[in-house]
PDB file of C-alpha atoms in Angstrom:
ATOM      1  CA  UNK A  28      87.952  88.670  96.330  1.00 79.00           C
ATOM      2  CA  UNK A  29      85.805  91.766  96.891  1.00 86.00           C
ATOM      3  CA  UNK A  30      87.115  95.105  95.600  1.00 90.00           C
ATOM      4  CA  UNK A  31      86.926  96.716  99.029  1.00 93.00           C
ATOM      5  CA  UNK A  32      89.104  93.966 100.527  1.00 96.00           C
ATOM      6  CA  UNK A  33      91.619  94.356  97.705  1.00 97.00           C
ATOM      7  CA  UNK A  34      91.668  98.137  98.178  1.00 98.00           C
ATOM      8  CA  UNK A  35      92.212  97.860 101.929  1.00 97.00           C
ATOM      9  CA  UNK A  36      95.099  95.429 101.451  1.00 97.00           C
ATOM     10  CA  UNK A  37      96.645  97.657  98.760  1.00 98.00           C
ATOM     11  CA  UNK A  38      96.578 100.737 100.987  1.00 97.00           C
ATOM     12  CA  UNK A  39      98.193  98.695 103.761  1.00 97.00           C
ATOM     13  CA  UNK A  40     100.891  97.481 101.355  1.00 97.00           C
ATOM     14  CA  UNK A  41     101.808 101.045 100.398  1.00 96.00           C
ATOM     15  CA  UNK A  42     101.829 102.149 104.042  1.00 95.00           C
ATOM     16  CA  UNK A  43     104.170  99.271 104.868  1.00 95.00           C
ATOM     17  CA  UNK A  44     106.842 100.857 102.667  1.00 94.00           C
ATOM     18  CA  UNK A  45     109.226  99.546 100.056  1.00 96.00           C
ATOM     19  CA  UNK A  46     108.788  99.994  96.329  1.00 98.00           C
ATOM     20  CA  UNK A  47     106.320  97.984  94.306  1.00 98.00           C
ATOM     21  CA  UNK A  48     107.110  97.048  90.700  1.00 98.00           C
ATOM     22  CA  UNK A  49     104.023  97.885  88.655  1.00 98.00           C
ATOM     23  CA  UNK A  50     103.510  96.522  85.124  1.00 98.00           C
ATOM     24  CA  UNK A  51     100.863  97.942  82.833  1.00 98.00           C
ATOM     25  CA  UNK A  52      98.165  95.915  81.102  1.00 98.00           C
ATOM     26  CA  UNK A  53      96.123  97.037  78.086  1.00 96.00           C
ATOM     27  CA  UNK A  54      93.710  94.103  78.439  1.00 97.00           C
ATOM     28  CA  UNK A  55      92.595  91.266  80.683  1.00 97.00           C
ATOM     29  CA  UNK A  56      94.887  88.621  79.184  1.00 97.00           C
ATOM     30  CA  UNK A  57      97.926  90.755  79.960  1.00 98.00           C
ATOM     31  CA  UNK A  58      96.601  91.265  83.490  1.00 98.00           C
ATOM     32  CA  UNK A  59      96.339  87.487  83.889  1.00 98.00           C
ATOM     33  CA  UNK A  60      99.959  87.061  82.805  1.00 98.00           C
ATOM     34  CA  UNK A  61     101.028  89.766  85.267  1.00 98.00           C
ATOM     35  CA  UNK A  62      99.167  88.078  88.124  1.00 98.00           C
ATOM     36  CA  UNK A  63     100.471  84.656  87.085  1.00 98.00           C
ATOM     37  CA  UNK A  64     104.047  85.950  87.279  1.00 98.00           C
ATOM     38  CA  UNK A  65     103.613  87.111  90.855  1.00 98.00           C
ATOM     39  CA  UNK A  66     103.395  90.893  90.567  1.00 98.00           C
ATOM     40  CA  UNK A  67     101.560  92.678  93.377  1.00 98.00           C
ATOM     41  CA  UNK A  68      99.387  95.053  91.318  1.00 98.00           C
ATOM     42  CA  UNK A  69      98.487  95.967  87.749  1.00 98.00           C
ATOM     43  CA  UNK A  70      98.115  99.302  85.972  1.00 98.00           C
ATOM     44  CA  UNK A  71      95.395  99.724  83.342  1.00 98.00           C
ATOM     45  CA  UNK A  72      97.280 101.833  80.824  1.00 96.00           C
ATOM     46  CA  UNK A  73      95.365 104.391  78.805  1.00 95.00           C
ATOM     47  CA  UNK A  74      98.082 104.491  76.164  1.00 94.00           C
ATOM     48  CA  UNK A  75      98.173 100.705  75.881  1.00 95.00           C
ATOM     49  CA  UNK A  76      94.397 100.503  75.757  1.00 96.00           C
ATOM     50  CA  UNK A  77      94.304 103.093  72.973  1.00 96.00           C
ATOM     51  CA  UNK A  78      97.046 101.287  71.042  1.00 96.00           C
ATOM     52  CA  UNK A  79      95.512  97.812  71.317  1.00 96.00           C
ATOM     53  CA  UNK A  80      91.782  98.590  71.330  1.00 95.00           C
ATOM     54  CA  UNK A  81      91.815 101.252  68.627  1.00 95.00           C
ATOM     55  CA  UNK A  82      95.198 100.839  66.937  1.00 97.00           C
ATOM     56  CA  UNK A  83      95.762 104.564  67.487  1.00 95.00           C
ATOM     57  CA  UNK A  84      98.321 106.713  69.353  1.00 95.00           C
ATOM     58  CA  UNK A  85      97.776 108.045  72.867  1.00 92.00           C
ATOM     59  CA  UNK A  86      96.130 111.348  71.940  1.00 91.00           C
ATOM     60  CA  UNK A  87      92.972 111.265  74.023  1.00 91.00           C
ATOM     61  CA  UNK A  88      90.827 109.009  71.865  1.00 94.00           C
ATOM     62  CA  UNK A  89      89.597 106.688  74.647  1.00 95.00           C
ATOM     63  CA  UNK A  90      86.686 107.828  76.818  1.00 95.00           C
ATOM     64  CA  UNK A  91      85.283 106.982  80.222  1.00 97.00           C
ATOM     65  CA  UNK A  92      82.962 104.254  78.941  1.00 96.00           C
ATOM     66  CA  UNK A  93      85.809 102.277  77.365  1.00 96.00           C
ATOM     67  CA  UNK A  94      88.032 102.664  80.418  1.00 97.00           C
ATOM     68  CA  UNK A  95      85.234 101.593  82.755  1.00 98.00           C
ATOM     69  CA  UNK A  96      84.484  98.558  80.574  1.00 98.00           C
ATOM     70  CA  UNK A  97      88.112  97.461  80.601  1.00 98.00           C
ATOM     71  CA  UNK A  98      88.446  98.131  84.341  1.00 98.00           C
ATOM     72  CA  UNK A  99      85.516  95.808  84.996  1.00 98.00           C
ATOM     73  CA  UNK A 100      87.015  93.198  82.684  1.00 98.00           C
ATOM     74  CA  UNK A 101      90.329  93.299  84.540  1.00 98.00           C
ATOM     75  CA  UNK A 102      88.563  93.137  87.899  1.00 98.00           C
ATOM     76  CA  UNK A 103      86.746  89.997  86.780  1.00 97.00           C
ATOM     77  CA  UNK A 104      89.995  88.453  85.529  1.00 97.00           C
ATOM     78  CA  UNK A 105      92.392  89.073  88.444  1.00 98.00           C
ATOM     79  CA  UNK A 106      92.431  89.654  92.196  1.00 97.00           C
ATOM     80  CA  UNK A 107      95.249  92.205  92.008  1.00 98.00           C
ATOM     81  CA  UNK A 108      94.830  95.874  92.897  1.00 98.00           C
ATOM     82  CA  UNK A 109      94.097  97.811  89.684  1.00 98.00           C
ATOM     83  CA  UNK A 110      95.488 101.314  89.201  1.00 98.00           C
ATOM     84  CA  UNK A 111      93.384 102.930  86.470  1.00 98.00           C
ATOM     85  CA  UNK A 112      94.683 105.647  84.169  1.00 97.00           C
ATOM     86  CA  UNK A 113      91.727 108.039  83.920  1.00 97.00           C
ATOM     87  CA  UNK A 114      93.560 110.710  81.891  1.00 95.00           C
ATOM     88  CA  UNK A 115      92.187 114.204  82.703  1.00 96.00           C
ATOM     89  CA  UNK A 116      88.960 112.941  84.241  1.00 96.00           C
ATOM     90  CA  UNK A 117      87.152 113.811  81.000  1.00 95.00           C
ATOM     91  CA  UNK A 118      86.266 117.413  81.770  1.00 91.00           C
ATOM     92  CA  UNK A 119      85.828 119.693  84.762  1.00 94.00           C
ATOM     93  CA  UNK A 120      85.517 118.823  88.439  1.00 96.00           C
ATOM     94  CA  UNK A 121      81.966 117.530  87.974  1.00 97.00           C
ATOM     95  CA  UNK A 122      83.131 115.195  85.187  1.00 97.00           C
ATOM     96  CA  UNK A 123      85.955 114.012  87.440  1.00 98.00           C
ATOM     97  CA  UNK A 124      83.436 113.229  90.175  1.00 98.00           C
ATOM     98  CA  UNK A 125      81.409 111.141  87.739  1.00 98.00           C
ATOM     99  CA  UNK A 126      84.536 109.390  86.440  1.00 98.00           C
ATOM    100  CA  UNK A 127      85.691 108.431  89.941  1.00 98.00           C
ATOM    101  CA  UNK A 128      82.254 107.080  90.899  1.00 98.00           C
ATOM    102  CA  UNK A 129      82.092 105.106  87.650  1.00 98.00           C
ATOM    103  CA  UNK A 130      85.572 103.608  87.901  1.00 98.00           C
ATOM    104  CA  UNK A 131      85.176 102.785  91.574  1.00 98.00           C
ATOM    105  CA  UNK A 132      82.052 100.772  90.762  1.00 98.00           C
ATOM    106  CA  UNK A 133      83.964  99.068  87.963  1.00 98.00           C
ATOM    107  CA  UNK A 134      86.594  97.810  90.418  1.00 98.00           C
ATOM    108  CA  UNK A 135      89.452 100.319  90.498  1.00 98.00           C
ATOM    109  CA  UNK A 136      91.762 100.298  93.510  1.00 98.00           C
ATOM    110  CA  UNK A 137      93.433 103.594  92.575  1.00 98.00           C
ATOM    111  CA  UNK A 138      92.465 106.219  90.017  1.00 98.00           C
ATOM    112  CA  UNK A 139      95.072 108.356  88.273  1.00 98.00           C
ATOM    113  CA  UNK A 140      94.112 111.889  87.216  1.00 98.00           C
ATOM    114  CA  UNK A 141      96.378 114.354  85.455  1.00 97.00           C
ATOM    115  CA  UNK A 142      96.589 118.107  84.905  1.00 96.00           C
ATOM    116  CA  UNK A 143      96.857 118.164  81.108  1.00 94.00           C
ATOM    117  CA  UNK A 144      94.457 120.072  78.909  1.00 92.00           C
ATOM    118  CA  UNK A 145      91.918 117.977  77.042  1.00 86.00           C
ATOM    119  CA  UNK A 146      92.426 116.175  74.735  1.00 84.00           C
ATOM    120  CA  UNK A 147      95.525 114.905  76.498  1.00 86.00           C
ATOM    121  CA  UNK A 148      98.701 113.486  74.954  1.00 81.00           C
ATOM    122  CA  UNK A 149     101.112 110.765  76.024  1.00 83.00           C
ATOM    123  CA  UNK A 150     103.358 112.139  78.753  1.00 76.00           C
ATOM    124  CA  UNK A 151     106.415 111.471  76.610  1.00 85.00           C
ATOM    125  CA  UNK A 152     105.072 113.198  73.475  1.00 80.00           C
ATOM    126  CA  UNK A 153     105.886 116.759  72.487  1.00 80.00           C
ATOM    127  CA  UNK A 154     103.159 119.387  72.278  1.00 79.00           C
ATOM    128  CA  UNK A 155     101.300 118.737  75.536  1.00 87.00           C
ATOM    129  CA  UNK A 156     100.085 121.481  77.858  1.00 92.00           C
ATOM    130  CA  UNK A 157      98.619 121.720  81.358  1.00 96.00           C
ATOM    131  CA  UNK A 158      95.601 123.538  82.758  1.00 96.00           C
ATOM    132  CA  UNK A 159      95.861 126.358  85.291  1.00 97.00           C
ATOM    133  CA  UNK A 160      96.766 125.246  88.798  1.00 97.00           C
ATOM    134  CA  UNK A 161      93.357 126.129  90.211  1.00 97.00           C
ATOM    135  CA  UNK A 162      91.583 123.916  87.700  1.00 97.00           C
ATOM    136  CA  UNK A 163      94.056 121.100  88.280  1.00 97.00           C
ATOM    137  CA  UNK A 164      93.506 121.287  92.040  1.00 98.00           C
ATOM    138  CA  UNK A 165      89.731 121.270  91.606  1.00 98.00           C
ATOM    139  CA  UNK A 166      90.030 117.930  89.776  1.00 98.00           C
ATOM    140  CA  UNK A 167      91.872 116.366  92.691  1.00 98.00           C
ATOM    141  CA  UNK A 168      89.510 117.788  95.328  1.00 98.00           C
ATOM    142  CA  UNK A 169      86.525 116.487  93.358  1.00 98.00           C
ATOM    143  CA  UNK A 170      88.125 113.049  93.060  1.00 98.00           C
ATOM    144  CA  UNK A 171      88.843 112.842  96.786  1.00 98.00           C
ATOM    145  CA  UNK A 172      85.278 113.876  97.634  1.00 98.00           C
ATOM    146  CA  UNK A 173      83.722 111.479  95.126  1.00 98.00           C
ATOM    147  CA  UNK A 174      85.062 108.174  96.384  1.00 97.00           C
ATOM    148  CA  UNK A 175      82.767 105.936  98.402  1.00 97.00           C
ATOM    149  CA  UNK A 176      85.412 103.529  99.689  1.00 97.00           C
ATOM    150  CA  UNK A 177      87.923 105.385 101.896  1.00 96.00           C
ATOM    151  CA  UNK A 178      90.587 102.918 100.759  1.00 98.00           C
ATOM    152  CA  UNK A 179      90.220 103.854  97.095  1.00 98.00           C
ATOM    153  CA  UNK A 180      93.416 105.777  96.316  1.00 98.00           C
ATOM    154  CA  UNK A 181      93.610 109.000  94.319  1.00 98.00           C
ATOM    155  CA  UNK A 182      96.800 109.244  92.277  1.00 98.00           C
ATOM    156  CA  UNK A 183      97.518 112.806  91.113  1.00 98.00           C
ATOM    157  CA  UNK A 184      99.795 113.213  88.102  1.00 97.00           C
ATOM    158  CA  UNK A 185     101.366 116.409  86.826  1.00 97.00           C
ATOM    159  CA  UNK A 186     102.769 116.890  83.333  1.00 96.00           C
ATOM    160  CA  UNK A 187     104.103 120.361  84.145  1.00 96.00           C
ATOM    161  CA  UNK A 188     107.763 119.315  83.905  1.00 96.00           C
ATOM    162  CA  UNK A 189     107.652 119.597  80.125  1.00 93.00           C
ATOM    163  CA  UNK A 190     105.848 122.943  79.965  1.00 94.00           C
ATOM    164  CA  UNK A 191     106.436 124.910  83.185  1.00 96.00           C
ATOM    165  CA  UNK A 192     109.632 123.278  84.426  1.00 96.00           C
ATOM    166  CA  UNK A 193     110.748 120.907  87.151  1.00 97.00           C
ATOM    167  CA  UNK A 194     110.151 123.251  90.092  1.00 97.00           C
ATOM    168  CA  UNK A 195     106.627 124.025  88.968  1.00 97.00           C
ATOM    169  CA  UNK A 196     105.907 120.303  88.648  1.00 97.00           C
ATOM    170  CA  UNK A 197     107.037 119.695  92.228  1.00 98.00           C
ATOM    171  CA  UNK A 198     104.952 122.631  93.449  1.00 98.00           C
ATOM    172  CA  UNK A 199     101.900 121.197  91.720  1.00 98.00           C
ATOM    173  CA  UNK A 200     102.461 117.770  93.224  1.00 98.00           C
ATOM    174  CA  UNK A 201     102.755 119.364  96.691  1.00 98.00           C
ATOM    175  CA  UNK A 202      99.483 121.233  96.095  1.00 98.00           C
ATOM    176  CA  UNK A 203      97.757 117.994  95.094  1.00 98.00           C
ATOM    177  CA  UNK A 204      98.923 116.432  98.361  1.00 98.00           C
ATOM    178  CA  UNK A 205      97.325 119.353 100.229  1.00 98.00           C
ATOM    179  CA  UNK A 206      94.121 118.606  98.328  1.00 98.00           C
ATOM    180  CA  UNK A 207      94.080 115.004  99.559  1.00 98.00           C
ATOM    181  CA  UNK A 208      95.904 113.000  96.890  1.00 98.00           C
ATOM    182  CA  UNK A 209      97.164 109.689  98.281  1.00 98.00           C
ATOM    183  CA  UNK A 210      99.950 109.271  95.699  1.00 98.00           C
ATOM    184  CA  UNK A 211     101.608 111.774  93.378  1.00 98.00           C
ATOM    185  CA  UNK A 212     103.281 111.246  90.031  1.00 96.00           C
ATOM    186  CA  UNK A 213     105.640 113.769  88.442  1.00 97.00           C
ATOM    187  CA  UNK A 214     105.673 112.688  84.814  1.00 95.00           C
ATOM    188  CA  UNK A 215     108.786 112.616  82.627  1.00 93.00           C
ATOM    189  CA  UNK A 216     111.703 113.815  84.783  1.00 96.00           C
ATOM    190  CA  UNK A 217     114.687 114.048  82.452  1.00 94.00           C
ATOM    191  CA  UNK A 218     117.776 113.419  84.604  1.00 96.00           C
ATOM    192  CA  UNK A 219     119.042 111.362  87.509  1.00 96.00           C
ATOM    193  CA  UNK A 220     119.163 114.518  89.623  1.00 97.00           C
ATOM    194  CA  UNK A 221     115.508 115.274  88.921  1.00 97.00           C
ATOM    195  CA  UNK A 222     114.472 111.710  89.710  1.00 98.00           C
ATOM    196  CA  UNK A 223     116.316 111.758  93.045  1.00 97.00           C
ATOM    197  CA  UNK A 224     114.721 115.042  94.004  1.00 97.00           C
ATOM    198  CA  UNK A 225     111.106 113.918  93.720  1.00 98.00           C
ATOM    199  CA  UNK A 226     110.812 111.702  96.839  1.00 97.00           C
ATOM    200  CA  UNK A 227     113.085 114.092  98.772  1.00 97.00           C
ATOM    201  CA  UNK A 228     110.920 117.124  98.048  1.00 96.00           C
ATOM    202  CA  UNK A 229     107.610 115.274  98.478  1.00 97.00           C
ATOM    203  CA  UNK A 230     108.388 113.248 101.583  1.00 94.00           C
ATOM    204  CA  UNK A 231     105.543 111.620 103.447  1.00 93.00           C
ATOM    205  CA  UNK A 232     103.413 110.793 100.411  1.00 97.00           C
ATOM    206  CA  UNK A 233     103.965 107.769  98.150  1.00 98.00           C
ATOM    207  CA  UNK A 234     105.538 108.659  94.810  1.00 98.00           C
ATOM    208  CA  UNK A 235     105.162 106.898  91.464  1.00 98.00           C
ATOM    209  CA  UNK A 236     107.802 107.015  88.755  1.00 98.00           C
ATOM    210  CA  UNK A 237     106.972 106.036  85.189  1.00 97.00           C
ATOM    211  CA  UNK A 238     109.723 104.351  83.177  1.00 97.00           C
ATOM    212  CA  UNK A 239     108.872 104.456  79.478  1.00 93.00           C
ATOM    213  CA  UNK A 240     111.153 102.307  77.339  1.00 93.00           C
ATOM    214  CA  UNK A 241     112.354 104.765  74.698  1.00 90.00           C
ATOM    215  CA  UNK A 242     110.877 107.765  76.535  1.00 90.00           C
ATOM    216  CA  UNK A 243     112.280 110.888  78.181  1.00 91.00           C
ATOM    217  CA  UNK A 244     113.058 109.503  81.639  1.00 94.00           C
ATOM    218  CA  UNK A 245     116.345 107.625  82.250  1.00 95.00           C
ATOM    219  CA  UNK A 246     115.799 103.928  82.997  1.00 96.00           C
ATOM    220  CA  UNK A 247     117.127 103.124  86.462  1.00 97.00           C
ATOM    221  CA  UNK A 248     117.331  99.851  88.349  1.00 96.00           C
ATOM    222  CA  UNK A 249     114.377  98.984  90.579  1.00 98.00           C
ATOM    223  CA  UNK A 250     116.599  98.621  93.649  1.00 98.00           C
ATOM    224  CA  UNK A 251     118.018 102.105  93.106  1.00 97.00           C
ATOM    225  CA  UNK A 252     114.557 103.638  92.816  1.00 98.00           C
ATOM    226  CA  UNK A 253     113.451 101.751  95.923  1.00 98.00           C
ATOM    227  CA  UNK A 254     116.410 103.145  97.866  1.00 98.00           C
ATOM    228  CA  UNK A 255     115.550 106.669  96.692  1.00 97.00           C
ATOM    229  CA  UNK A 256     112.129 106.333  98.305  1.00 97.00           C
ATOM    230  CA  UNK A 257     109.744 105.692  95.414  1.00 98.00           C
ATOM    231  CA  UNK A 258     106.692 103.586  96.255  1.00 98.00           C
ATOM    232  CA  UNK A 259     105.594 102.560  92.757  1.00 98.00           C
ATOM    233  CA  UNK A 260     107.879 101.870  89.798  1.00 98.00           C
ATOM    234  CA  UNK A 261     105.681 101.812  86.728  1.00 98.00           C
ATOM    235  CA  UNK A 262     106.460 100.128  83.413  1.00 98.00           C
ATOM    236  CA  UNK A 263     103.163 101.020  81.795  1.00 95.00           C
ATOM    237  CA  UNK A 264     103.710  99.463  78.381  1.00 95.00           C
ATOM    238  CA  UNK A 265     106.628  97.052  78.585  1.00 97.00           C
ATOM    239  CA  UNK A 266     104.196  94.117  78.237  1.00 97.00           C
ATOM    240  CA  UNK A 267     102.669  95.737  75.170  1.00 97.00           C
ATOM    241  CA  UNK A 268     106.028  96.482  73.595  1.00 97.00           C
ATOM    242  CA  UNK A 269     107.117  92.915  74.338  1.00 97.00           C
ATOM    243  CA  UNK A 270     103.921  91.598  72.747  1.00 97.00           C
ATOM    244  CA  UNK A 271     104.481  93.673  69.600  1.00 97.00           C
ATOM    245  CA  UNK A 272     108.034  92.330  69.415  1.00 96.00           C
ATOM    246  CA  UNK A 273     106.759  88.769  69.844  1.00 96.00           C
ATOM    247  CA  UNK A 274     103.998  89.170  67.244  1.00 97.00           C
ATOM    248  CA  UNK A 275     106.455  90.550  64.728  1.00 97.00           C
ATOM    249  CA  UNK A 276     108.844  87.662  65.391  1.00 96.00           C
ATOM    250  CA  UNK A 277     106.160  84.970  65.080  1.00 97.00           C
ATOM    251  CA  UNK A 278     104.479  86.485  62.048  1.00 96.00           C
ATOM    252  CA  UNK A 279     107.832  87.166  60.432  1.00 97.00           C
ATOM    253  CA  UNK A 280     108.692  83.486  60.738  1.00 96.00           C
ATOM    254  CA  UNK A 281     105.263  82.514  59.379  1.00 96.00           C
ATOM    255  CA  UNK A 282     105.687  84.762  56.378  1.00 96.00           C
ATOM    256  CA  UNK A 283     109.247  83.643  55.729  1.00 95.00           C
ATOM    257  CA  UNK A 284     108.832  79.894  56.206  1.00 96.00           C
ATOM    258  CA  UNK A 285     105.107  79.355  55.679  1.00 96.00           C
ATOM    259  CA  UNK A 286     104.559  77.555  58.996  1.00 95.00           C
ATOM    260  CA  UNK A 287     104.849  77.910  62.787  1.00 95.00           C
ATOM    261  CA  UNK A 288     104.606  75.141  65.378  1.00 93.00           C
ATOM    262  CA  UNK A 289     105.033  74.898  69.132  1.00 91.00           C
ATOM    263  CA  UNK A 290     108.806  74.934  68.846  1.00 89.00           C
ATOM    264  CA  UNK A 291     108.399  78.725  68.672  1.00 85.00           C
ATOM    265  CA  UNK A 292     108.411  81.604  68.758  1.00 93.00           C
ATOM    266  CA  UNK A 293     104.943  81.151  70.283  1.00 94.00           C
ATOM    267  CA  UNK A 294     103.446  80.025  73.577  1.00 94.00           C
ATOM    268  CA  UNK A 295     102.040  76.516  73.474  1.00 95.00           C
ATOM    269  CA  UNK A 296      98.342  75.837  72.989  1.00 94.00           C
ATOM    270  CA  UNK A 297      98.120  74.390  76.510  1.00 95.00           C
ATOM    271  CA  UNK A 298      99.817  77.436  78.026  1.00 95.00           C
ATOM    272  CA  UNK A 299      97.352  79.759  76.318  1.00 95.00           C
ATOM    273  CA  UNK A 300      94.429  77.749  77.710  1.00 96.00           C
ATOM    274  CA  UNK A 301      95.958  77.734  81.202  1.00 96.00           C
ATOM    275  CA  UNK A 302      96.319  81.517  81.206  1.00 95.00           C
ATOM    276  CA  UNK A 303      92.660  82.034  80.298  1.00 95.00           C
ATOM    277  CA  UNK A 304      91.657  79.571  83.052  1.00 94.00           C
ATOM    278  CA  UNK A 305      90.072  76.963  80.782  1.00 95.00           C
ATOM    279  CA  UNK A 306      90.354  74.187  83.420  1.00 94.00           C
ATOM    280  CA  UNK A 307      87.977  76.193  85.639  1.00 94.00           C
ATOM    281  CA  UNK A 308      85.362  76.363  82.896  1.00 93.00           C
ATOM    282  CA  UNK A 309      85.801  72.664  82.121  1.00 93.00           C
ATOM    283  CA  UNK A 310      85.086  71.891  85.780  1.00 94.00           C
ATOM    284  CA  UNK A 311      82.088  74.236  85.878  1.00 92.00           C
ATOM    285  CA  UNK A 312      80.671  72.751  82.682  1.00 93.00           C
ATOM    286  CA  UNK A 313      80.941  69.263  84.178  1.00 91.00           C
ATOM    287  CA  UNK A 314      79.368  70.395  87.462  1.00 92.00           C
ATOM    288  CA  UNK A 315      76.357  71.967  85.807  1.00 92.00           C
ATOM    289  CA  UNK A 316      75.941  69.014  83.437  1.00 90.00           C
ATOM    290  CA  UNK A 317      75.909  66.687  86.468  1.00 72.00           C
ATOM    291  CA  UNK A 318      73.362  68.926  88.228  1.00 70.00           C
ATOM    292  CA  UNK A 319      71.138  68.725  85.163  1.00 70.00           C
ATOM    293  CA  UNK A 320      70.996  64.989  85.557  1.00 60.00           C
TER     294      UNK A 320
END
């Protein structure tokens, strides 16, 4: 499916209303699993990409080139809308413009930009800081102006809750809406009261909430968040944390017993080949061999 068709359908889905459960993927295989399990969209997580691609913490080590490469890889692997974590946009408003153009060409359906200083930090780490409001707003205005497809969504995130307080974070999100953001994301609210207040105070614009397992934000049931008015319920790295748990379990058994077979704790060989679409390539190989005579 063409990116523009996917983007148009994704915008229509958000306008229809009702929350969408959004898992994060650090790579194309995870995105395939997410699509295979029937989720409606996938989030390319900067933290997960940094953890899996570099084996490093989410402290701003991944750049635009790596994110664009992985966006294109996900777009080739799945037909789901892809929300891309573009961190701070990699500089000033001109850098943001370049980042949006690059990621749109790579196949993004929505691009997330945040108001942290660079290099950024995970939203649930201590020690982060945000840029002045004027600079933050210039990033969002540049992103809105840069897109070529009117259905490409700009997702504006603020990390001001941790540094300037809850009210300041809401004020920033409201300013980003004035600047043309399609979705806003107040990162790391720390209580049920704060969570409830976000969609109330920012009515009329879709809101994303990020649930980090082990992070600062209380974990609430999807149905409850849907009833509060959130549009996107993000679990950015639950697949990654589940994969780490599974790897440790499988490798622990291998080390302890000296062998592992398909009785577990691993997926079967055939399941792995199904998820990477090997039957398609078998059919293509046969087709081209037949064409060759």
